[in-house]
Coordinates of C-alpha atoms in Angstrom, one line a residue:
Chain O
M1 CA 38.2 -98.8 45.6
K2 CA 37.9 -101.2 42.8
E3 CA 38.7 -104.9 42.6
F4 CA 41.4 -106.3 40.3
M5 CA 42.9 -109.6 39.4
M6 CA 46.6 -110.2 38.8
I7 CA 47.0 -113.2 36.6
F8 CA 50.4 -114.8 36.6
I9 CA 51.4 -116.3 33.3
G10 CA 54.4 -118.6 32.7
G11 CA 57.4 -118.6 35.0
D12 CA 56.9 -122.1 36.1
Y13 CA 59.6 -123.8 38.1
E14 CA 61.9 -126.4 36.7
T15 CA 61.8 -128.3 40.0
N16 CA 64.6 -130.8 39.1
D17 CA 67.0 -127.9 38.8
M18 CA 66.1 -126.2 42.1
S19 CA 68.0 -126.7 45.3
P20 CA 66.3 -126.5 48.7
E21 CA 67.8 -123.0 49.1
D22 CA 66.4 -121.9 45.7
F23 CA 62.9 -123.0 46.9
Q24 CA 63.4 -121.1 50.1
R25 CA 64.6 -117.9 48.5
R26 CA 61.7 -117.9 46.1
M27 CA 59.2 -118.6 48.8
N28 CA 60.6 -115.8 51.0
L29 CA 60.1 -113.4 48.1
W30 CA 56.5 -114.5 47.6
N31 CA 55.9 -114.2 51.4
E32 CA 57.4 -110.7 51.5
W33 CA 55.3 -109.6 48.5
V34 CA 52.0 -111.0 50.0
E35 CA 52.8 -109.6 53.4
D36 CA 53.4 -106.1 51.9
L37 CA 50.1 -106.2 50.0
K38 CA 48.3 -107.5 53.1
K39 CA 49.8 -104.8 55.3
D40 CA 48.4 -102.1 53.0
D41 CA 45.1 -103.8 52.9
I42 CA 45.3 -104.5 49.2
F43 CA 45.4 -108.3 49.2
I44 CA 42.1 -110.1 49.2
D45 CA 43.0 -113.6 48.1
G46 CA 45.4 -115.5 46.0
R47 CA 46.3 -119.0 45.0
A48 CA 48.7 -120.9 42.9
L49 CA 47.3 -123.3 40.2
K50 CA 48.4 -126.7 39.2
N51 CA 49.3 -127.4 35.6
Q52 CA 46.9 -130.3 34.9
S53 CA 43.5 -129.1 33.6
K54 CA 40.4 -130.3 31.7
M55 CA 38.6 -128.6 28.9
V56 CA 34.8 -129.2 28.6
E57 CA 32.9 -128.4 25.5
S58 CA 29.2 -128.0 24.7
T59 CA 29.2 -131.5 23.4
G60 CA 29.9 -132.6 26.9
L61 CA 33.3 -133.9 25.7
S62 CA 36.2 -133.2 28.0
T63 CA 39.9 -133.4 27.2
D64 CA 42.9 -133.3 29.4
G65 CA 45.3 -130.3 29.4
P66 CA 47.5 -128.3 29.6
F67 CA 46.5 -126.8 26.3
V68 CA 49.1 -124.1 25.9
E69 CA 52.8 -124.0 26.1
T70 CA 54.3 -123.8 29.6
K71 CA 55.3 -120.2 29.1
E72 CA 51.7 -119.3 28.4
L73 CA 50.2 -121.3 31.3
V74 CA 48.4 -119.5 34.0
T75 CA 50.3 -120.4 37.2
G76 CA 48.3 -118.4 39.8
Y77 CA 46.3 -115.3 40.6
F78 CA 45.8 -112.5 43.2
L79 CA 42.6 -110.8 43.9
L80 CA 43.3 -107.2 45.0
K81 CA 41.6 -104.0 46.1
A82 CA 43.1 -100.9 44.6
K83 CA 42.5 -97.4 43.2
D84 CA 42.9 -98.0 39.5
L85 CA 44.9 -99.9 36.9
E86 CA 47.9 -97.6 37.3
H87 CA 47.9 -98.3 41.0
V88 CA 47.9 -102.0 40.5
T89 CA 50.7 -101.7 37.9
T90 CA 52.9 -100.1 40.6
L91 CA 52.2 -103.1 42.8
T92 CA 53.7 -105.7 40.4
K93 CA 57.3 -104.8 41.4
G94 CA 57.4 -107.5 44.1
Y95 CA 56.6 -110.4 41.7
P96 CA 59.4 -112.9 42.1
D97 CA 59.3 -114.8 38.9
Y98 CA 60.2 -112.3 36.1
D99 CA 63.6 -114.0 35.9
L100 CA 61.9 -117.2 34.9
G101 CA 60.0 -115.5 32.0
G102 CA 56.9 -115.0 34.1
K103 CA 54.6 -112.1 33.3
I104 CA 51.4 -110.6 34.8
E105 CA 48.1 -109.7 33.3
I106 CA 46.0 -107.2 35.2
R107 CA 42.3 -107.1 34.8
E108 CA 39.7 -105.0 36.6
I109 CA 36.8 -107.0 38.0
Q110 CA 33.4 -105.9 36.6
A111 CA 31.4 -104.3 39.3
F112 CA 27.6 -103.8 39.6
Chain S
M1 CA 65.8 -101.0 53.9
A2 CA 64.2 -103.4 51.5
E3 CA 67.7 -104.9 50.9
M4 CA 68.3 -105.2 54.6
T5 CA 65.1 -107.2 55.2
G6 CA 66.0 -109.4 52.4
N7 CA 69.4 -110.1 53.9
I8 CA 67.9 -110.9 57.3
N9 CA 65.5 -113.3 55.7
T10 CA 68.1 -115.2 53.8
E11 CA 70.3 -115.2 56.9
V12 CA 67.8 -116.5 59.3
D13 CA 65.4 -118.7 57.3
H14 CA 67.1 -121.7 55.8
L15 CA 64.4 -124.2 56.9
F16 CA 64.4 -126.1 53.6
R17 CA 68.1 -126.7 53.4
K18 CA 68.4 -127.4 57.1
T19 CA 65.5 -129.9 57.1
Y20 CA 66.6 -131.7 54.0
G21 CA 69.1 -134.2 55.5
K22 CA 66.6 -135.0 58.3
L23 CA 63.8 -135.7 55.8
I24 CA 66.0 -137.8 53.5
S25 CA 67.5 -139.8 56.3
S26 CA 64.2 -140.4 58.1
L27 CA 62.6 -141.6 54.9
M28 CA 65.6 -143.8 54.1
N29 CA 65.5 -145.2 57.7
K30 CA 61.9 -146.2 57.1
Y31 CA 61.9 -147.3 53.5
G32 CA 65.5 -148.3 52.9
A33 CA 68.6 -146.9 51.2
T34 CA 67.9 -148.3 47.8
R35 CA 64.8 -146.1 47.3
L36 CA 66.9 -143.0 47.6
E37 CA 66.1 -141.5 44.2
S38 CA 62.3 -141.7 44.8
I39 CA 62.9 -140.3 48.3
E40 CA 64.8 -137.3 46.9
N41 CA 62.1 -136.6 44.4
A42 CA 59.4 -136.9 47.0
V43 CA 61.2 -134.3 49.3
M44 CA 61.5 -131.9 46.4
E45 CA 57.8 -132.3 45.7
A46 CA 57.1 -131.4 49.3
Y47 CA 59.1 -128.2 48.9
Y48 CA 57.4 -127.4 45.7
K49 CA 54.0 -127.8 47.4
A50 CA 55.2 -125.6 50.2
L51 CA 56.3 -122.9 47.8
K52 CA 53.0 -123.0 46.1
T53 CA 50.8 -122.8 49.2
W54 CA 52.6 -121.3 52.2
P55 CA 52.7 -117.7 50.9
Y56 CA 48.8 -117.7 50.8
Q57 CA 47.8 -120.0 53.6
G58 CA 50.6 -119.2 55.9
K59 CA 53.3 -121.4 57.3
P60 CA 51.9 -124.5 59.0
E61 CA 52.3 -124.7 62.8
H62 CA 54.8 -127.5 62.5
P63 CA 56.6 -126.9 59.2
Q64 CA 59.0 -129.8 59.5
G65 CA 56.2 -132.2 60.4
W66 CA 54.2 -130.9 57.4
L67 CA 57.1 -131.3 55.1
Y68 CA 57.8 -134.9 56.4
R69 CA 54.1 -136.0 55.9
T70 CA 53.9 -134.3 52.5
A71 CA 57.1 -135.9 51.4
Q72 CA 56.1 -139.3 52.7
N73 CA 52.7 -139.1 50.9
A74 CA 54.5 -138.1 47.7
F75 CA 56.9 -141.0 48.1
I76 CA 54.1 -143.5 48.5
D77 CA 52.5 -142.0 45.4
I78 CA 55.7 -142.4 43.4
I79 CA 56.3 -146.0 44.5
R80 CA 52.6 -146.9 43.7
K81 CA 52.9 -145.5 40.3
E82 CA 56.2 -147.4 39.8
T83 CA 54.8 -150.7 41.0
R84 CA 51.2 -150.2 39.8
S85 CA 49.9 -151.8 43.0
G86 CA 48.5 -150.3 46.1
E87 CA 49.2 -153.3 48.3
T88 CA 53.0 -153.3 48.4
D89 CA 54.4 -153.1 51.9
L90 CA 56.9 -150.3 51.5
T91 CA 58.3 -150.3 55.0
D92 CA 61.8 -151.5 55.4
K93 CA 61.3 -152.0 59.1
H94 CA 58.9 -150.8 61.7
T95 CA 59.5 -147.3 63.0
S96 CA 57.1 -145.1 64.8
D97 CA 56.1 -141.9 63.1
L98 CA 55.9 -140.1 66.4
S99 CA 59.6 -140.2 67.1
I100 CA 60.3 -139.1 63.5
E101 CA 58.3 -136.0 64.0
E102 CA 59.9 -135.4 67.4
H103 CA 63.5 -135.4 66.0
L104 CA 62.5 -133.3 63.0
V105 CA 61.7 -130.4 65.2
D106 CA 65.0 -130.8 67.1
E107 CA 67.8 -128.5 65.9
S108 CA 70.4 -131.1 66.6
V109 CA 71.4 -134.1 64.4
S110 CA 69.2 -137.2 64.6
D111 CA 70.3 -140.8 64.6
P112 CA 69.1 -141.4 61.0
E113 CA 71.3 -138.5 59.9
L114 CA 74.3 -140.1 61.5
K115 CA 73.4 -143.4 59.9
L116 CA 73.2 -141.6 56.6
L117 CA 76.7 -140.2 57.3
F118 CA 78.0 -143.8 57.8
L119 CA 76.2 -144.9 54.6
I120 CA 77.9 -142.1 52.6
C121 CA 81.3 -143.3 53.9
H122 CA 80.6 -146.9 52.8
P123 CA 83.7 -148.4 51.2
Y124 CA 81.6 -149.3 48.1
L125 CA 81.2 -145.6 47.3
S126 CA 84.3 -144.0 45.8
K127 CA 86.1 -141.3 47.8
E128 CA 85.6 -138.7 45.2
D129 CA 81.8 -139.3 45.1
Q130 CA 81.4 -139.2 48.9
L131 CA 81.9 -135.5 49.4
A132 CA 79.5 -134.4 46.7
F133 CA 77.0 -137.0 48.0
M134 CA 77.3 -135.7 51.5
L135 CA 76.7 -132.1 50.5
K136 CA 73.6 -133.2 48.5
T137 CA 71.9 -135.6 50.9
L138 CA 73.0 -134.4 54.3
A139 CA 73.7 -130.7 53.8
G140 CA 70.9 -130.1 51.4
L141 CA 72.8 -128.3 48.7
G142 CA 71.7 -128.4 45.0
D143 CA 74.0 -129.6 42.1
R144 CA 74.8 -126.0 41.2
E145 CA 75.7 -125.1 44.8
I146 CA 77.9 -128.2 45.2
S147 CA 79.6 -127.4 41.9
R148 CA 80.3 -123.8 43.2
A149 CA 81.4 -125.0 46.6
L150 CA 83.8 -127.6 45.3
M151 CA 84.7 -125.6 42.2
I152 CA 84.0 -128.7 40.1
K153 CA 81.9 -128.6 36.9
Q154 CA 78.2 -129.2 37.5
A155 CA 78.1 -132.1 35.0
T156 CA 80.8 -133.8 36.9
I157 CA 78.9 -133.4 40.2
K158 CA 75.8 -134.8 38.5
K159 CA 77.8 -137.8 37.4
R160 CA 79.2 -138.4 40.8
L161 CA 75.8 -138.2 42.5
M162 CA 74.3 -140.6 39.9
R163 CA 77.2 -143.0 40.5
A164 CA 76.7 -143.0 44.2
R165 CA 72.9 -143.6 43.9
R166 CA 73.5 -146.4 41.4
T167 CA 76.1 -148.1 43.7
I168 CA 73.7 -148.1 46.6
K169 CA 71.0 -149.7 44.5
E170 CA 73.2 -152.2 42.7
K171 CA 75.0 -153.3 45.8
S172 CA 71.7 -153.2 47.8
I173 CA 73.5 -151.3 50.6
K174 CA 71.4 -151.4 53.7
F175 CA 70.5 -148.3 55.8
E176 CA 72.1 -149.5 59.0
W177 CA 74.9 -149.0 61.6
P178 CA 78.2 -150.5 60.6
G179 CA 78.9 -153.8 62.3
E180 CA 81.5 -154.2 65.1
H181 CA 84.3 -155.5 62.8
E182 CA 84.1 -152.6 60.4
L183 CA 83.3 -149.8 62.8
Q184 CA 86.8 -148.4 63.3
S185 CA 87.6 -148.3 59.6
R186 CA 84.3 -146.7 58.8
L187 CA 84.7 -144.2 61.6
K188 CA 88.1 -143.2 60.0
M189 CA 86.3 -142.5 56.7
V190 CA 83.6 -140.5 58.5
H191 CA 86.3 -138.4 60.2
R192 CA 88.0 -137.9 56.9
S193 CA 84.8 -136.7 55.3
L194 CA 83.9 -134.3 58.1
Y195 CA 87.4 -132.9 58.0
L196 CA 87.2 -132.4 54.2
L197 CA 83.7 -130.8 54.5
F198 CA 85.0 -128.4 57.2
N199 CA 88.1 -127.5 55.2
E200 CA 86.1 -126.8 52.0
G201 CA 84.2 -124.2 54.0
F202 CA 87.2 -122.8 55.8
Y203 CA 89.8 -122.5 53.1
S204 CA 87.8 -121.8 49.9
T205 CA 87.8 -118.2 48.9
H206 CA 84.8 -117.9 46.7
Q207 CA 82.1 -115.3 47.1
D208 CA 79.1 -117.2 48.4
L209 CA 79.6 -116.5 52.1
W210 CA 76.7 -118.5 53.3
I211 CA 77.8 -121.6 51.7
R212 CA 81.3 -121.3 53.1
K213 CA 80.4 -120.8 56.7
D214 CA 77.6 -123.3 56.5
L215 CA 79.8 -126.1 55.3
C216 CA 81.9 -125.5 58.4
L217 CA 78.9 -125.4 60.7
E218 CA 77.4 -128.5 59.0
A219 CA 80.6 -130.4 59.6
M220 CA 80.6 -129.3 63.3
R221 CA 77.0 -130.1 63.8
L222 CA 77.6 -133.7 62.6
C223 CA 80.9 -134.0 64.4
K224 CA 79.4 -132.9 67.7
Y225 CA 76.6 -135.3 67.4
L226 CA 79.0 -138.1 66.7
A227 CA 81.3 -137.0 69.6
D228 CA 78.4 -137.4 72.0
H229 CA 77.4 -140.7 70.4
R230 CA 78.4 -144.2 71.6
L231 CA 80.2 -144.8 68.3
S232 CA 82.8 -142.0 68.8
N233 CA 86.5 -142.4 69.6
T234 CA 89.5 -140.2 70.4
D235 CA 89.8 -138.9 66.9
T236 CA 86.2 -137.7 67.0
F237 CA 87.0 -135.5 70.0
A238 CA 90.3 -134.3 68.5
L239 CA 88.5 -133.4 65.2
M240 CA 85.7 -131.6 67.1
S241 CA 88.3 -129.7 69.1
L242 CA 90.2 -128.8 65.9
M243 CA 87.1 -127.4 64.3
C244 CA 86.2 -125.4 67.4
Y245 CA 89.6 -123.7 67.5
H246 CA 89.4 -123.0 63.7
I247 CA 85.9 -121.6 63.8
S248 CA 86.8 -119.3 66.7
R249 CA 89.0 -117.4 64.3
Y250 CA 86.5 -117.5 61.4
E251 CA 85.6 -113.8 61.4
S252 CA 89.1 -112.5 61.9
R253 CA 90.7 -114.5 59.1
L254 CA 89.2 -112.5 56.4
D255 CA 89.0 -108.7 56.1
D256 CA 85.9 -106.7 55.1
N257 CA 86.8 -107.3 51.4
N258 CA 87.1 -111.0 51.9
N259 CA 90.9 -111.1 51.7
I260 CA 92.8 -113.6 53.8
V261 CA 94.4 -112.1 56.9
L262 CA 97.5 -113.9 58.0
L263 CA 97.6 -115.1 61.6
N264 CA 100.1 -112.4 62.7
E265 CA 97.8 -109.7 61.5
Q266 CA 94.6 -111.1 62.9
D267 CA 92.7 -109.2 65.6
R268 CA 92.8 -111.7 68.4
S269 CA 90.1 -109.9 70.4
K270 CA 87.7 -111.1 67.6
W271 CA 88.5 -114.7 68.4
D272 CA 85.4 -116.3 69.8
P273 CA 86.2 -117.4 73.5
Y274 CA 83.2 -119.8 73.5
F275 CA 84.6 -122.0 70.8
I276 CA 88.1 -121.8 72.2
K277 CA 86.7 -123.1 75.5
L278 CA 84.8 -125.8 73.7
G279 CA 88.0 -126.7 71.8
H280 CA 89.9 -127.2 75.1
H281 CA 87.1 -129.4 76.4
Y282 CA 87.2 -131.8 73.5
L283 CA 91.0 -131.8 73.3
E284 CA 91.2 -132.7 76.9
K285 CA 88.7 -135.5 76.3
S286 CA 90.8 -136.7 73.4
A287 CA 94.2 -136.5 75.1
S288 CA 93.0 -138.3 78.2
S289 CA 92.4 -141.4 76.2
S290 CA 95.1 -144.0 75.9
E291 CA 94.3 -144.6 72.2
E292 CA 97.1 -143.8 69.7
K293 CA 97.7 -140.2 68.6
S294 CA 96.6 -139.1 65.2
K295 CA 97.0 -136.2 62.9
Y296 CA 93.7 -134.7 64.2
Q297 CA 95.1 -134.6 67.7
V298 CA 98.4 -133.0 66.6
E299 CA 96.5 -130.4 64.5
A300 CA 94.2 -129.6 67.5
F301 CA 97.3 -129.2 69.7
I302 CA 98.7 -126.8 67.2
S303 CA 95.5 -124.7 67.0
A304 CA 95.3 -124.7 70.8
Q305 CA 98.8 -123.2 71.0
H306 CA 97.7 -120.3 68.7
C307 CA 94.5 -119.8 70.6
M308 CA 96.1 -119.7 74.0
A309 CA 98.9 -117.3 73.0
K310 CA 98.1 -113.6 73.8
N311 CA 100.1 -112.5 70.7
I312 CA 102.6 -113.6 68.1
E313 CA 105.6 -112.9 70.3
S314 CA 104.5 -115.0 73.2
T315 CA 103.5 -117.9 71.1
N316 CA 105.4 -121.1 71.9
W317 CA 107.1 -121.4 68.5
K318 CA 109.6 -124.1 69.7
L319 CA 106.7 -126.4 70.6
L320 CA 104.9 -125.5 67.4
K321 CA 108.0 -126.6 65.4
L322 CA 107.9 -130.1 67.1
L323 CA 104.1 -130.3 66.5
Y324 CA 104.3 -129.4 62.8
E325 CA 107.1 -131.9 62.3
K326 CA 104.9 -134.5 64.0
L327 CA 102.0 -133.4 61.8
Y328 CA 104.1 -133.9 58.7
Y329 CA 104.9 -137.4 59.9
F330 CA 101.1 -138.2 59.8
D331 CA 100.2 -136.0 56.8
K332 CA 102.8 -135.5 54.1
Q333 CA 101.3 -132.3 52.7
D334 CA 103.2 -129.3 51.4
L335 CA 100.8 -127.0 53.2
V336 CA 102.2 -128.4 56.5
L337 CA 105.7 -127.5 55.3
L338 CA 104.6 -124.0 54.5
N339 CA 103.5 -123.6 58.1
L340 CA 106.8 -124.9 59.2
V341 CA 108.5 -122.2 57.1
I342 CA 106.5 -119.6 59.0
V343 CA 107.5 -121.2 62.3
H344 CA 111.2 -121.1 61.3
L345 CA 110.8 -117.4 60.5
H346 CA 109.4 -116.7 63.9
L347 CA 112.3 -118.6 65.5
D348 CA 114.7 -116.5 63.4
E349 CA 115.9 -119.6 61.6
I350 CA 115.9 -117.9 58.2
T351 CA 118.3 -120.3 56.5
E352 CA 116.3 -123.3 57.5
A353 CA 113.1 -121.5 56.3
K354 CA 114.6 -120.8 52.9
V355 CA 115.9 -124.3 52.4
L356 CA 112.5 -125.7 53.3
F357 CA 110.7 -123.2 51.1
D358 CA 112.9 -123.9 48.1
N359 CA 111.9 -127.6 48.4
I360 CA 108.2 -126.9 48.2
S361 CA 106.7 -127.0 44.8
I362 CA 104.1 -124.5 43.8
N363 CA 102.5 -127.2 41.7
N364 CA 101.2 -128.8 44.8
F365 CA 98.9 -125.9 45.5
N366 CA 96.2 -126.2 42.9
S367 CA 93.4 -124.4 44.5
N368 CA 95.2 -122.0 46.8
K369 CA 98.4 -120.7 45.3
T370 CA 98.0 -117.4 47.1
I371 CA 99.0 -119.0 50.4
Y372 CA 102.2 -120.2 48.9
Y373 CA 103.1 -116.8 47.5
M374 CA 102.2 -115.0 50.7
V375 CA 104.6 -117.2 52.7
G376 CA 107.2 -116.6 50.1
V377 CA 106.7 -112.9 50.4
E378 CA 107.1 -113.2 54.2
L379 CA 110.4 -115.1 53.7
Y380 CA 111.9 -112.7 51.3
S381 CA 110.9 -109.7 53.3
R382 CA 113.1 -111.2 56.1
L383 CA 115.9 -111.7 53.5
K384 CA 115.3 -108.1 52.2
D385 CA 115.2 -109.4 48.7
Q386 CA 113.1 -106.8 46.9
F387 CA 113.3 -108.5 43.5
Q388 CA 111.9 -111.8 44.8
I389 CA 109.1 -110.2 46.7
E390 CA 107.9 -108.3 43.6
L391 CA 108.3 -111.4 41.5
L392 CA 106.2 -113.5 43.9
L393 CA 103.5 -110.9 44.2
E394 CA 103.3 -110.5 40.4
R395 CA 102.9 -114.3 40.1
A396 CA 100.3 -114.3 42.8
I397 CA 98.3 -111.7 41.0
S398 CA 98.4 -113.5 37.7
S399 CA 97.3 -116.8 39.3
S400 CA 94.7 -115.3 41.5
G401 CA 91.2 -116.6 40.9
S402 CA 89.2 -113.8 42.3
E403 CA 89.1 -110.1 41.4
K404 CA 89.0 -108.9 45.0
E405 CA 92.1 -111.0 45.9
S406 CA 94.1 -109.8 42.9
H407 CA 93.1 -106.2 43.8
F408 CA 94.4 -106.8 47.3
L409 CA 97.7 -108.2 46.0
K410 CA 98.1 -105.4 43.5
D411 CA 97.7 -103.0 46.4
K412 CA 100.3 -104.7 48.4
L413 CA 102.7 -104.7 45.5
E414 CA 102.2 -101.0 44.9
K415 CA 102.9 -100.2 48.6
I416 CA 106.1 -102.3 48.5
K417 CA 107.3 -100.6 45.3
R418 CA 106.6 -97.2 46.7
S419 CA 108.3 -97.8 50.0
N420 CA 111.3 -99.1 48.1
Q421 CA 111.7 -95.9 46.2
H422 CA 112.0 -93.8 49.3

């Protein structure tokens, strides 16, 4: 088994346009997806990321972000255990935010 | 299978929507009505935070309490940013957080929610804004959902909500119980709003099933709480009774394809005996009072007659005629007259039925022309006027708003045409 990262890009929520029911529906979808991955012992960890960020350069200078457009912003990640890249690709079906323009980058974690 | 699980989830778990009114009203109770906009933003922020964390960390042990605390913190943050000072005393009056958390967990209505209902029915707010405002703040619907439920443009809904918020702010309306002198008039408005809310759910024919039934249940939840509250009166009981009788028939009034099933074709074994019993209970309570009769009571009596009858034949149509006439005295609506047409038909008073029907204008049935046409079809079936029947059905088809409904009507028309050929 290898380790992979799913990096969620874009698909951020326009909260002022969402109803309580919309929040609920989307959360239920995330719950189901995470539960499925946990059940199959694939899910190791995952978190959502806030939009605010800081960039620090060699000069010690730091600037406040975000630095990319909302649709390119990393909104969260999963750490997973799987066979290979193909296997992880089949797991992306449960991602709830395609309809908001969200996409997923899959990267294998460098092992020893 | 995956689809089924999805359905179960959306059926069962509506925590966010169901907690919304409690959160808003509790925070208004603590920080005042004029802060409504910030309170709404804070509650949405709490939901956003929940969506971004619960799937990974799991649902907290007391989700409502978590949402309340998170919303409260977000609210305090918002106000601090607005006022640029950390020292402001935000509290409107002293309330203990413990009791707030206690009632949040409770499934029933809380006192702050009832207070919010009275606020929504404040005479400063225009009647047309009140229903949208109630659906937003108490029932927890979003602008899009309200627009769909009321079949009014989303931009209009937004405008109405803005106007309601602005009025509360500009008139500095307090979050409090109505005073003794205005209680009865305000109670009247509250009943009217609950009645409207219920009817929106009961009579609308659009596709979002969960919205429809939930509007009904929301109206009943609030009405029941009011009925058990010290502020209730005879009308509250009558209204509650009426809703119980209606909801008992909820499942049988539509067929599997969502088409309206008229009373004489409904499967009475599907009527829910629990709600019929509850309807009797509240009607007795209402009738035993010496207060003046109202349209709610007459309507409840009408529904009771239907619910108690074993079938169409044994229904007491003579009494129903008197009741509908009485109802029309209180509520001069053409829908009442349409019902009276049906009563006449059951009493074999065909001529009276036709005279009455001819006096009803289709133009008074904006949202539900189908009902008008269906009654017309009943009438002309008795008169054996094939031409009129087909004409009415064709008109019904062209005015029908939903595809399923027009399909159902076309089907009926085909059958009638075919049977006529033989």
